[in-house]
Amino acid sequence: MKRRLVEILLVACTGLMLAACSGPMQEQTVPAASDVFAPDGPGRWLPIIADGLHDPTGPGAKQLQNPAEALFYLPSAFSGNKVRWVEAIEEGYIEPRPSILDSNYKMQVLDLDVIRTRTGEMPMVLFPHRKHTEWLDCGNCHEWLFKSKRGATRFGMFDVLSGEYCGRCHGAVAFPLVECFYCHSVRRKDLKTPVTELEMHK
Amino acid sequence: MTSRLRSHIPLPALGLFPGAVMMLGVFMLLTPFPSSAEYGDVVINKRAEQAGMRPVIFPHWFHRIRFRCRVCHTEVGFEIRAGSNNILMADIIEGRFCGKCHNNKIAWGPQNCQLCHSGLPGLESGVIGGPTTGGPSKW
């Protein structure tokens, strides 16, 4: 019975993956190979005219910048934009403006790590405020999305995968959810002072 | 017969750890699909196509090189949810939403229709690569 279930699960996963990969293909004009791999970069970013989103026949397509022209020069990653955005900003590759209203505005960076412990078999989740407040305001997350109290906001991986809580940004704009261990980064045995384990929720 | 056969097929060790199986499934679902547009691009097509314009493509990668998230999601006031902002062309021309920057001062102005209205016909509003486009919320 249990094996049966496992088999069904595996078949279902494989099926879903195949379905996702062969997904709704859109008819589009096929660009020449020289366009796809131009102008620089090893072809890790699709050019505007071949990304299945921009209309290659429209007047804008030729004027817009191809991602490779900019992203190639930033610290590289395997997923998402293929850029380590935190490194890019910390090491000064880019300096995005913090404000358009006040030219003296400084980001309010908060250096506070919060550990979330309800992770079952996975390593615990470390939420680094510093890396977030380099980009975001407190108000982009507090109090509507997360309460300012450790463990007070109840959510699990399923919510994250459904695009809520951390999944609002991660999986959409910030690094995608395939990178489990960017978030699940604290192994229980590595902690010197044990954190109070919160019970798994239902 | 079939049941005897099945009992001889060695099950992968994975079967012993439901957690690992779940992880595998999650991985398979989230593996970035080949040949999709740049991660974080947002299609805005609530009204554009009905009004006879191409859908709008907003590239996050391009803007986040130049601006922190707070500029748009606090100062300009875009809700952090694709499709939840009601953007009218009149607002943009009067200097709200995209028009807060695309005003010929901070960036080129609204006369460059083709740069924003650059999408393929028929695209649905939404973010590219997000859990809201490929994950469990669509099961």
Tab-separated table of C-alpha atoms in Angstrom:
chain	number	residue	atom	x	y	z
A	1	MET	CA	0.000	0.000	0.000
A	2	LYS	CA	2.738	2.390	1.018
A	3	ARG	CA	4.861	1.390	-1.976
A	4	ARG	CA	1.886	1.810	-4.243
A	5	LEU	CA	1.506	5.340	-2.932
A	6	VAL	CA	5.169	6.150	-3.423
A	7	GLU	CA	5.059	4.811	-6.970
A	8	ILE	CA	2.023	6.908	-7.792
A	9	LEU	CA	3.729	9.944	-6.317
A	10	LEU	CA	6.873	9.444	-8.376
A	11	VAL	CA	4.915	8.882	-11.589
A	12	ALA	CA	2.804	11.952	-10.855
A	13	CYS	CA	5.884	14.108	-10.280
A	14	THR	CA	7.547	12.926	-13.492
A	15	GLY	CA	4.322	13.490	-15.393
A	16	LEU	CA	3.916	16.981	-13.994
A	17	MET	CA	7.501	17.818	-14.855
A	18	LEU	CA	7.098	16.633	-18.425
A	19	ALA	CA	3.837	18.526	-18.736
A	20	ALA	CA	5.482	21.663	-17.423
A	21	CYS	CA	8.452	21.406	-19.781
A	22	SER	CA	6.438	20.829	-22.895
A	23	GLY	CA	4.054	23.580	-21.677
A	24	PRO	CA	2.029	25.854	-23.907
A	25	MET	CA	4.425	26.595	-26.729
A	26	GLN	CA	3.854	29.878	-28.409
A	27	GLU	CA	4.333	30.183	-32.098
A	28	GLN	CA	6.970	32.717	-32.835
A	29	THR	CA	9.437	33.549	-35.529
A	30	VAL	CA	12.671	31.656	-35.026
A	31	PRO	CA	15.619	34.048	-34.804
A	32	ALA	CA	18.943	33.268	-36.419
A	33	ALA	CA	21.519	31.578	-34.196
A	34	SER	CA	23.800	34.588	-34.499
A	35	ASP	CA	21.077	36.754	-32.940
A	36	VAL	CA	20.440	34.339	-30.101
A	37	PHE	CA	24.051	34.301	-28.983
A	38	ALA	CA	24.754	37.939	-29.731
A	39	PRO	CA	26.010	40.332	-28.633
A	40	ASP	CA	28.045	39.026	-25.689
A	41	GLY	CA	27.821	36.577	-22.859
A	42	PRO	CA	27.680	32.821	-23.121
A	43	GLY	CA	24.015	32.660	-24.055
A	44	ARG	CA	22.729	32.273	-20.490
A	45	TRP	CA	20.164	35.004	-20.996
A	46	LEU	CA	17.738	34.950	-23.872
A	47	PRO	CA	17.843	38.052	-26.031
A	48	ILE	CA	14.759	40.255	-26.116
A	49	ILE	CA	13.691	39.092	-29.563
A	50	ALA	CA	13.692	35.405	-28.600
A	51	ASP	CA	12.292	35.430	-25.071
A	52	GLY	CA	8.731	34.528	-25.988
A	53	LEU	CA	7.448	37.682	-24.328
A	54	HIS	CA	8.533	40.603	-26.482
A	55	ASP	CA	7.119	40.908	-29.970
A	56	PRO	CA	10.163	40.446	-32.242
A	57	THR	CA	8.328	42.207	-35.056
A	58	GLY	CA	7.478	45.285	-32.969
A	59	PRO	CA	9.447	48.525	-33.139
A	60	GLY	CA	10.500	48.327	-29.466
A	61	ALA	CA	12.284	44.965	-29.634
A	62	LYS	CA	15.343	46.355	-31.380
A	63	GLN	CA	15.685	49.315	-28.996
A	64	LEU	CA	15.531	47.467	-25.678
A	65	GLN	CA	18.627	46.264	-23.878
A	66	ASN	CA	19.328	42.521	-23.890
A	67	PRO	CA	19.779	41.111	-20.354
A	68	ALA	CA	23.184	39.642	-21.260
A	69	GLU	CA	24.586	43.098	-21.984
A	70	ALA	CA	24.200	44.067	-18.313
A	71	LEU	CA	23.883	40.886	-16.262
A	72	PHE	CA	27.013	39.280	-17.721
A	73	TYR	CA	29.135	41.733	-15.721
A	74	LEU	CA	27.561	40.950	-12.319
A	75	PRO	CA	28.451	38.109	-9.875
A	76	SER	CA	26.909	34.983	-11.317
A	77	ALA	CA	24.459	32.452	-9.913
A	78	PHE	CA	22.733	29.393	-11.363
A	79	SER	CA	19.104	30.371	-11.134
A	80	GLY	CA	16.739	33.305	-11.516
A	81	ASN	CA	18.442	36.251	-13.177
A	82	LYS	CA	21.680	34.223	-12.806
A	83	VAL	CA	22.979	37.042	-10.636
A	84	ARG	CA	23.960	37.080	-6.943
A	85	TRP	CA	22.191	40.368	-6.289
A	86	VAL	CA	23.326	40.591	-2.662
A	87	GLU	CA	26.972	40.351	-3.708
A	88	ALA	CA	26.405	42.746	-6.571
A	89	ILE	CA	25.226	45.463	-4.196
A	90	GLU	CA	27.604	44.720	-1.306
A	91	GLU	CA	30.698	44.625	-3.480
A	92	GLY	CA	29.745	47.750	-5.353
A	93	TYR	CA	29.098	46.301	-8.805
A	94	ILE	CA	25.860	48.268	-8.828
A	95	GLU	CA	24.615	51.199	-6.823
A	96	PRO	CA	20.865	51.411	-7.197
A	97	ARG	CA	19.391	54.721	-6.066
A	98	PRO	CA	17.670	54.486	-2.668
A	99	SER	CA	15.252	57.342	-3.385
A	100	ILE	CA	13.985	59.566	-6.170
A	101	LEU	CA	12.466	62.135	-3.803
A	102	ASP	CA	15.401	62.856	-1.490
A	103	SER	CA	18.927	62.857	-2.893
A	104	ASN	CA	20.471	62.438	0.579
A	105	TYR	CA	18.368	59.453	1.567
A	106	LYS	CA	20.291	56.562	3.161
A	107	MET	CA	18.852	53.051	3.431
A	108	GLN	CA	18.034	52.095	7.030
A	109	VAL	CA	19.985	48.879	7.279
A	110	LEU	CA	19.112	46.611	10.197
A	111	ASP	CA	21.572	43.875	11.121
A	112	LEU	CA	19.317	41.310	12.772
A	113	ASP	CA	19.053	37.620	11.929
A	114	VAL	CA	15.867	35.750	12.709
A	115	ILE	CA	15.891	31.958	12.815
A	116	ARG	CA	12.745	30.042	11.923
A	117	THR	CA	12.805	26.578	13.407
A	118	ARG	CA	9.717	24.767	12.138
A	119	THR	CA	11.433	23.067	9.237
A	120	GLY	CA	11.054	19.356	9.941
A	121	GLU	CA	13.918	17.428	8.334
A	122	MET	CA	15.386	20.484	6.621
A	123	PRO	CA	18.014	22.763	8.146
A	124	MET	CA	16.508	25.788	9.894
A	125	VAL	CA	15.744	28.991	8.031
A	126	LEU	CA	17.874	32.050	8.701
A	127	PHE	CA	16.227	35.310	7.695
A	128	PRO	CA	18.902	38.029	7.344
A	129	HIS	CA	17.468	41.562	7.853
A	130	ARG	CA	20.691	43.163	6.635
A	131	LYS	CA	20.544	41.660	3.143
A	132	HIS	CA	16.891	42.679	2.840
A	133	THR	CA	17.088	46.199	4.224
A	134	GLU	CA	19.816	46.971	1.677
A	135	TRP	CA	16.944	46.849	-0.826
A	136	LEU	CA	13.681	47.236	1.056
A	137	ASP	CA	11.951	49.411	3.659
A	138	CYS	CA	10.625	47.997	6.919
A	139	GLY	CA	7.169	48.866	5.613
A	140	ASN	CA	7.563	46.625	2.570
A	141	CYS	CA	7.260	43.662	4.959
A	142	HIS	CA	6.075	44.906	8.380
A	143	GLU	CA	3.409	44.654	9.771
A	144	TRP	CA	1.141	43.614	6.904
A	145	LEU	CA	3.189	40.576	5.876
A	146	PHE	CA	5.327	39.725	8.923
A	147	LYS	CA	4.845	40.765	12.557
A	148	SER	CA	7.906	42.224	14.302
A	149	LYS	CA	8.175	39.326	16.676
A	150	ARG	CA	10.166	36.176	16.124
A	151	GLY	CA	7.923	33.220	15.279
A	152	ALA	CA	4.729	35.243	15.582
A	153	THR	CA	3.814	34.938	11.933
A	154	ARG	CA	2.639	31.432	11.213
A	155	PHE	CA	3.411	30.020	7.802
A	156	GLY	CA	5.089	27.003	6.255
A	157	MET	CA	6.755	25.900	3.059
A	158	PHE	CA	3.446	25.368	1.325
A	159	ASP	CA	2.535	29.034	1.790
A	160	VAL	CA	5.948	30.041	0.478
A	161	LEU	CA	5.536	27.815	-2.583
A	162	SER	CA	2.101	29.318	-3.178
A	163	GLY	CA	3.574	32.792	-3.444
A	164	GLU	CA	2.781	34.050	0.052
A	165	TYR	CA	5.123	35.386	2.777
A	166	CYS	CA	8.729	34.834	1.617
A	167	GLY	CA	7.257	33.597	-1.678
A	168	ARG	CA	5.889	37.031	-2.474
A	169	CYS	CA	9.363	37.991	-3.596
A	170	HIS	CA	11.303	34.731	-3.713
A	171	GLY	CA	10.239	32.940	-6.831
A	172	ALA	CA	9.099	36.156	-8.483
A	173	VAL	CA	11.845	38.790	-8.313
A	174	ALA	CA	14.368	37.790	-5.619
A	175	PHE	CA	16.237	34.464	-5.924
A	176	PRO	CA	13.880	31.581	-6.779
A	177	LEU	CA	12.735	28.770	-4.510
A	178	VAL	CA	14.930	26.102	-6.133
A	179	GLU	CA	17.758	27.445	-3.967
A	180	CYS	CA	16.542	25.672	-0.817
A	181	PHE	CA	19.783	26.167	1.058
A	182	TYR	CA	20.048	29.937	0.709
A	183	CYS	CA	17.116	29.975	3.157
A	184	HIS	CA	17.537	26.631	4.923
A	185	SER	CA	21.076	27.496	5.907
A	186	VAL	CA	21.411	26.619	9.609
A	187	ARG	CA	21.962	22.989	10.521
A	188	ARG	CA	20.709	22.223	14.004
A	189	LYS	CA	23.984	20.668	15.156
A	190	ASP	CA	25.984	23.738	14.078
A	191	LEU	CA	24.263	26.034	16.566
A	192	LYS	CA	26.322	26.603	19.723
A	193	THR	CA	23.426	27.878	21.803
A	194	PRO	CA	20.356	25.809	20.991
A	195	VAL	CA	17.332	27.863	19.963
A	196	THR	CA	13.989	27.168	21.529
A	197	GLU	CA	12.318	24.815	19.103
A	198	LEU	CA	8.824	25.876	18.186
A	199	GLU	CA	6.364	23.129	17.493
A	200	MET	CA	5.505	22.261	13.916
A	201	HIS	CA	2.182	23.747	13.065
A	202	LYS	CA	-0.712	22.192	11.273
B	1	MET	CA	1.060	-11.918	-11.864
B	2	THR	CA	1.465	-8.205	-11.980
B	3	SER	CA	1.565	-7.969	-8.228
B	4	ARG	CA	4.331	-10.595	-8.061
B	5	LEU	CA	6.316	-8.772	-10.655
B	6	ARG	CA	5.933	-5.532	-8.814
B	7	SER	CA	7.162	-6.963	-5.542
B	8	HIS	CA	10.425	-7.947	-7.291
B	9	ILE	CA	11.119	-4.483	-8.618
B	10	PRO	CA	13.558	-2.938	-6.157
B	11	LEU	CA	12.081	0.342	-5.010
B	12	PRO	CA	14.485	3.222	-4.995
B	13	ALA	CA	15.788	3.978	-1.538
B	14	LEU	CA	13.994	7.285	-1.859
B	15	GLY	CA	10.733	5.529	-1.104
B	16	LEU	CA	11.837	5.134	2.471
B	17	PHE	CA	11.948	8.847	3.070
B	18	PRO	CA	8.697	10.562	2.218
B	19	GLY	CA	10.392	13.888	2.926
B	20	ALA	CA	13.006	13.237	0.281
B	21	VAL	CA	10.333	12.242	-2.222
B	22	MET	CA	8.448	15.444	-1.520
B	23	MET	CA	11.640	17.414	-2.032
B	24	LEU	CA	12.284	15.670	-5.326
B	25	GLY	CA	8.800	16.497	-6.498
B	26	VAL	CA	9.219	20.104	-5.494
B	27	PHE	CA	12.526	20.258	-7.306
B	28	MET	CA	11.066	18.855	-10.473
B	29	LEU	CA	8.229	21.331	-10.413
B	30	LEU	CA	10.433	24.307	-9.814
B	31	THR	CA	13.249	23.514	-12.203
B	32	PRO	CA	13.337	26.601	-14.401
B	33	PHE	CA	11.622	25.866	-17.664
B	34	PRO	CA	13.900	26.179	-20.657
B	35	SER	CA	13.543	29.173	-22.931
B	36	SER	CA	11.307	31.382	-20.858
B	37	ALA	CA	11.679	35.134	-20.617
B	38	GLU	CA	13.945	36.884	-18.158
B	39	TYR	CA	13.149	36.123	-14.535
B	40	GLY	CA	11.132	38.869	-12.846
B	41	ASP	CA	9.675	40.380	-16.015
B	42	VAL	CA	6.080	41.469	-15.392
B	43	VAL	CA	3.423	41.447	-18.092
B	44	ILE	CA	0.864	44.210	-17.527
B	45	ASN	CA	-2.104	43.587	-19.759
B	46	LYS	CA	-5.262	44.485	-17.884
B	47	ARG	CA	-6.320	47.122	-20.361
B	48	ALA	CA	-3.582	47.622	-22.929
B	49	GLU	CA	-4.647	45.031	-25.471
B	50	GLN	CA	-8.341	45.783	-25.135
B	51	ALA	CA	-7.422	49.338	-26.017
B	52	GLY	CA	-5.502	48.193	-29.079
B	53	MET	CA	-1.942	48.481	-27.723
B	54	ARG	CA	0.603	45.678	-27.278
B	55	PRO	CA	0.853	44.342	-23.688
B	56	VAL	CA	3.335	46.158	-21.429
B	57	ILE	CA	6.519	44.311	-20.372
B	58	PHE	CA	8.136	45.643	-17.198
B	59	PRO	CA	11.694	44.319	-16.649
B	60	HIS	CA	12.692	44.078	-12.947
B	61	TRP	CA	16.305	43.185	-13.757
B	62	PHE	CA	16.768	46.420	-15.699
B	63	HIS	CA	15.227	48.656	-13.039
B	64	ARG	CA	16.790	47.014	-9.972
B	65	ILE	CA	20.263	47.747	-11.293
B	66	ARG	CA	19.284	51.428	-11.075
B	67	PHE	CA	16.815	51.617	-8.160
B	68	ARG	CA	16.272	49.882	-4.820
B	69	CYS	CA	12.964	48.108	-4.432
B	70	ARG	CA	11.738	50.760	-1.984
B	71	VAL	CA	11.782	53.447	-4.671
B	72	CYS	CA	8.949	51.760	-6.542
B	73	HIS	CA	7.295	49.750	-3.819
B	74	THR	CA	7.272	52.579	-1.257
B	75	GLU	CA	7.805	55.934	-2.955
B	76	VAL	CA	5.999	55.273	-6.226
B	77	GLY	CA	3.560	52.974	-4.422
B	78	PHE	CA	3.335	49.860	-6.602
B	79	GLU	CA	1.635	47.029	-4.664
B	80	ILE	CA	3.877	43.934	-4.437
B	81	ARG	CA	1.464	41.799	-6.430
B	82	ALA	CA	1.366	41.621	-10.199
B	83	GLY	CA	-1.963	42.804	-11.503
B	84	SER	CA	-3.086	44.574	-8.333
B	85	ASN	CA	-2.211	48.048	-9.593
B	86	ASN	CA	-4.716	49.837	-11.787
B	87	ILE	CA	-2.479	51.765	-14.117
B	88	LEU	CA	-4.099	54.067	-16.640
B	89	MET	CA	-2.204	55.803	-19.394
B	90	ALA	CA	-3.623	59.109	-18.140
B	91	ASP	CA	-1.982	58.485	-14.732
B	92	ILE	CA	1.369	57.879	-16.374
B	93	ILE	CA	1.182	61.074	-18.413
B	94	GLU	CA	0.207	63.006	-15.278
B	95	GLY	CA	3.243	61.633	-13.436
B	96	ARG	CA	1.949	58.724	-11.391
B	97	PHE	CA	3.116	55.062	-11.502
B	98	CYS	CA	5.664	54.616	-14.298
B	99	GLY	CA	5.209	58.319	-15.044
B	100	LYS	CA	6.906	59.286	-11.799
B	101	CYS	CA	10.165	58.495	-13.600
B	102	HIS	CA	9.191	58.217	-17.253
B	103	ASN	CA	8.620	61.958	-17.459
B	104	ASN	CA	11.536	63.077	-19.640
B	105	LYS	CA	13.472	63.999	-16.486
B	106	ILE	CA	14.496	60.872	-14.566
B	107	ALA	CA	13.948	58.691	-17.644
B	108	TRP	CA	12.561	59.069	-21.158
B	109	GLY	CA	8.940	60.120	-21.345
B	110	PRO	CA	5.600	58.562	-22.235
B	111	GLN	CA	5.924	59.464	-25.895
B	112	ASN	CA	8.020	56.291	-26.438
B	113	CYS	CA	5.021	53.971	-26.602
B	114	GLN	CA	6.920	51.127	-28.253
B	115	LEU	CA	9.437	50.688	-25.391
B	116	CYS	CA	6.772	49.810	-22.819
B	117	HIS	CA	4.099	48.386	-25.113
B	118	SER	CA	6.440	45.744	-26.502
B	119	GLY	CA	4.754	42.399	-25.708
B	120	LEU	CA	3.442	39.673	-27.967
B	121	PRO	CA	-0.319	39.854	-28.472
B	122	GLY	CA	-2.371	37.662	-26.166
B	123	LEU	CA	-0.066	37.577	-23.118
B	124	GLU	CA	-1.718	37.270	-19.725
B	125	SER	CA	-0.843	39.627	-16.874
B	126	GLY	CA	1.575	38.177	-14.359
B	127	VAL	CA	5.161	37.776	-13.319
B	128	ILE	CA	7.567	35.471	-15.166
B	129	GLY	CA	9.085	32.620	-13.224
B	130	GLY	CA	7.056	33.195	-10.080
B	131	PRO	CA	5.373	30.655	-7.876
B	132	THR	CA	2.180	32.269	-9.062
B	133	THR	CA	2.937	31.132	-12.593
B	134	GLY	CA	4.394	27.670	-12.068
B	135	GLY	CA	3.838	26.448	-8.550
B	136	PRO	CA	1.207	24.761	-6.424
B	137	SER	CA	-1.124	27.733	-6.507
B	138	LYS	CA	-1.900	26.712	-10.094
B	139	TRP	CA	-2.542	23.016	-9.358
